[in-house]
Coordinates of N, CA and C in Angstrom, one line a residue:
X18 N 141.9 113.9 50.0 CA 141.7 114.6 51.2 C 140.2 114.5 51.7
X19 N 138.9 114.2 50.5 CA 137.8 114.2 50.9 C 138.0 112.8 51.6
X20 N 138.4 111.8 51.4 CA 138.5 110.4 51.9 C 139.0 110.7 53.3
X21 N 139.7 111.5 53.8 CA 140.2 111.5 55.0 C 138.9 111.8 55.9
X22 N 138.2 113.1 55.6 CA 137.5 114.1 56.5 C 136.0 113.1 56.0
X23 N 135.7 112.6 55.2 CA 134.2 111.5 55.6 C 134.7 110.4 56.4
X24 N 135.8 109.8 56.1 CA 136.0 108.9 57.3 C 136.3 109.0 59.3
X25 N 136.6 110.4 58.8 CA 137.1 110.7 60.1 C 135.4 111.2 60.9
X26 N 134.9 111.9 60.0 CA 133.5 111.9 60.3 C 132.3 110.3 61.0
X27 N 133.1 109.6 59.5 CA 132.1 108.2 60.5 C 132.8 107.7 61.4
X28 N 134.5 107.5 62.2 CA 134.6 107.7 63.3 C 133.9 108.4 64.3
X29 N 134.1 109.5 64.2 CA 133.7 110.6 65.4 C 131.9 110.2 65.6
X30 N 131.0 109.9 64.6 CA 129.7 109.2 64.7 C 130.0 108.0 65.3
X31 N 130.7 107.0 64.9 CA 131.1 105.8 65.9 C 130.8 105.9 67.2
X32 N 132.1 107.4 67.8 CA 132.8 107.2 69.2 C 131.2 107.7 69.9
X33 N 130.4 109.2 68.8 CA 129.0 109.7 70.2 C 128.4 109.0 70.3
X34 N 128.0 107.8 69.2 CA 127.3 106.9 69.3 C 127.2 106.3 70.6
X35 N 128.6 105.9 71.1 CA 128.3 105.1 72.3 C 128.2 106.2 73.8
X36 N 127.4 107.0 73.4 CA 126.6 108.0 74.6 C 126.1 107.3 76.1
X37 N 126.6 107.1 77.2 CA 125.9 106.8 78.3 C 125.5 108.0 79.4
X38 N 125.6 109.3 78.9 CA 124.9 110.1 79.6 C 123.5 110.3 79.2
X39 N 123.0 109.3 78.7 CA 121.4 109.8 79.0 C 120.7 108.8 78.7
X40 N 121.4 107.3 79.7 CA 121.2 106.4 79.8 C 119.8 106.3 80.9
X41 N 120.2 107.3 81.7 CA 119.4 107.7 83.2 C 118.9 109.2 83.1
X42 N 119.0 109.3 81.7 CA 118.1 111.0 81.8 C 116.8 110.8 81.4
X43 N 115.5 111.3 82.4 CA 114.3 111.0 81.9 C 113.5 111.9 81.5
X44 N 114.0 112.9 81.1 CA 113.9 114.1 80.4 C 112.9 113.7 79.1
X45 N 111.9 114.7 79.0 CA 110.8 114.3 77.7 C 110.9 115.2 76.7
X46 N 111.6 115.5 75.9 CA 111.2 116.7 74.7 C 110.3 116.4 73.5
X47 N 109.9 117.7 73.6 CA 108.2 117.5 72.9 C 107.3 117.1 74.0
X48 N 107.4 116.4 75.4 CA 106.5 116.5 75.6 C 106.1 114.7 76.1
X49 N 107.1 114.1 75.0 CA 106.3 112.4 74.8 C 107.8 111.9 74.3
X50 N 109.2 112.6 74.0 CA 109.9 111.7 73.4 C 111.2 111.8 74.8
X51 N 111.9 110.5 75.1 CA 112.9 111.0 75.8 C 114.1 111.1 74.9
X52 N 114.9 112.4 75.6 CA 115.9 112.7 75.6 C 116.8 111.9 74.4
X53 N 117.4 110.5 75.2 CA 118.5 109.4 74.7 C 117.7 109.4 73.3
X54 N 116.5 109.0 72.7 CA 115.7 108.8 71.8 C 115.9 109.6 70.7
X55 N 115.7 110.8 70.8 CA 116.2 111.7 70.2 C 117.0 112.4 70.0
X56 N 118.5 111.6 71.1 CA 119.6 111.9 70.3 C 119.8 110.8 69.2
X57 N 119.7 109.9 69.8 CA 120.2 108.6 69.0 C 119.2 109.0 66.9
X58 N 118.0 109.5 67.3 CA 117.0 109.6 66.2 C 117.8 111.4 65.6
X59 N 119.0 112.0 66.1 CA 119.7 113.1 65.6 C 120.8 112.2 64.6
X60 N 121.5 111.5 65.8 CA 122.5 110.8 65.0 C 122.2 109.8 63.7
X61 N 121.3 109.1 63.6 CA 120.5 108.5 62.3 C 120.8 109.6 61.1
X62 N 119.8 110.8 61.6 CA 119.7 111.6 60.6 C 121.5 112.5 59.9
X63 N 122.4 112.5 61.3 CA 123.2 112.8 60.8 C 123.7 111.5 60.2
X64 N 124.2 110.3 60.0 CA 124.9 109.5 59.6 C 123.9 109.3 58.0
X65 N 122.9 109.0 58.1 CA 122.1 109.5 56.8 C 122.7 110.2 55.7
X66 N 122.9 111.5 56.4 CA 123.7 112.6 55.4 C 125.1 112.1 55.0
X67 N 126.0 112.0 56.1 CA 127.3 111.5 55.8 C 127.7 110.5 54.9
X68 N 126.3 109.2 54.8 CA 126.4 108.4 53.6 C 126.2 109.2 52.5
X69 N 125.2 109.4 52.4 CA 124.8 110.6 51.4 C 126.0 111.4 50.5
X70 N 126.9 112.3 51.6 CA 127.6 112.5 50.8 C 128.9 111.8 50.7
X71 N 129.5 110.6 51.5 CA 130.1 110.1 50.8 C 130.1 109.5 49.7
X72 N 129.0 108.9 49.3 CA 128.4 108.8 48.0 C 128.5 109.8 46.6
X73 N 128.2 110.7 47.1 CA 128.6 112.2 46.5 C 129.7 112.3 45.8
X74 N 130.6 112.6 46.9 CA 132.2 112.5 47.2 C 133.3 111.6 46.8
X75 N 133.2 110.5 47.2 CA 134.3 109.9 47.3 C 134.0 108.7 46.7
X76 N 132.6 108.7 45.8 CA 132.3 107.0 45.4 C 133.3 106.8 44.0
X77 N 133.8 106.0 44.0 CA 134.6 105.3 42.9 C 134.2 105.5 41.2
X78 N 134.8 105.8 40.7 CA 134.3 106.4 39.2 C 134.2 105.2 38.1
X79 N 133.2 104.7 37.6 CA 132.7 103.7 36.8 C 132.8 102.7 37.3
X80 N 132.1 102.4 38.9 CA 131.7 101.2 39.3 C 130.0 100.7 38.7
X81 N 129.8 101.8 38.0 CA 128.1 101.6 37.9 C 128.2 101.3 36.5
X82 N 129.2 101.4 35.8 CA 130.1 101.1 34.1 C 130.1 99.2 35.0
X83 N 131.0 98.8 35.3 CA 131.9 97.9 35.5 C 130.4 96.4 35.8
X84 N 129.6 97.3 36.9 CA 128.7 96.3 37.2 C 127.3 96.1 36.2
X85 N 127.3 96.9 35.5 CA 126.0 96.8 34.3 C 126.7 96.1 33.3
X86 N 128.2 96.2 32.9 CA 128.3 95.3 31.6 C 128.5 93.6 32.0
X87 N 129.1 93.7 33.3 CA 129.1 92.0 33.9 C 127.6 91.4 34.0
X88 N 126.7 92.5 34.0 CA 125.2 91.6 34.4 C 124.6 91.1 32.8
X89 N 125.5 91.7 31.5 CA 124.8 91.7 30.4 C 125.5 90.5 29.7
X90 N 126.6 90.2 30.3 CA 127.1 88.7 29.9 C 127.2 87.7 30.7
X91 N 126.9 86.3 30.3 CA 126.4 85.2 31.2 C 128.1 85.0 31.5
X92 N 128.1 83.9 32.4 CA 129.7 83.2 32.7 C 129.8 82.7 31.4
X93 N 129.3 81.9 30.9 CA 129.3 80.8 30.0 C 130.1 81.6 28.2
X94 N 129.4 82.8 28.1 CA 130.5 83.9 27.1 C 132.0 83.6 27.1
X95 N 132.2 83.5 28.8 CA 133.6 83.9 28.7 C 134.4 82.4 28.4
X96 N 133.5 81.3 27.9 CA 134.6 79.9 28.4 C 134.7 80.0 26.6
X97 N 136.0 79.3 26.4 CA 136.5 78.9 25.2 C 135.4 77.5 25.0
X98 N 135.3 77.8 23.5 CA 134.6 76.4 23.0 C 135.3 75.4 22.8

């Protein structure tokens, strides 16, 4: 069920992502940043987190087992003499 609700999450990041209302807003917050900028620099920060915790969540159990013992044998181990 967590696999459903982080994916459905980086959809829903997908779809705001493509925002064209404030393509033409020239709105400054803060002062010096526009608007579009600092949504797009919100959505960063959220998709940031969302990796974050799918990582957390939903990462695969002994991929970090599986890829340390392949780096500690050459190919050449595995061929018959």
């Amino acid at each position: 069920m967590r696999k459903f609700w982080i994916w459905s999450l980086v959809a829903f990041l997908l779809i705001i992502h493509q925002d064209n209302w404030f393509w033409t807003d020239d709105t400054l917050v803060f002062g010096f940043m526009p608007v579009g900028l600092l949504y797009h620099a919100g959505i960063s920060v959220a998709a940031a987190c969302l990796w974050f915790a799918a990582v957390c969540l939903i990462w695969p159990e002994g991929v970090e087992h599986t890829m340390a013992s392949s780096e500690n044998h050459s190919p050449d181990e595995n061929r018959e003499a």
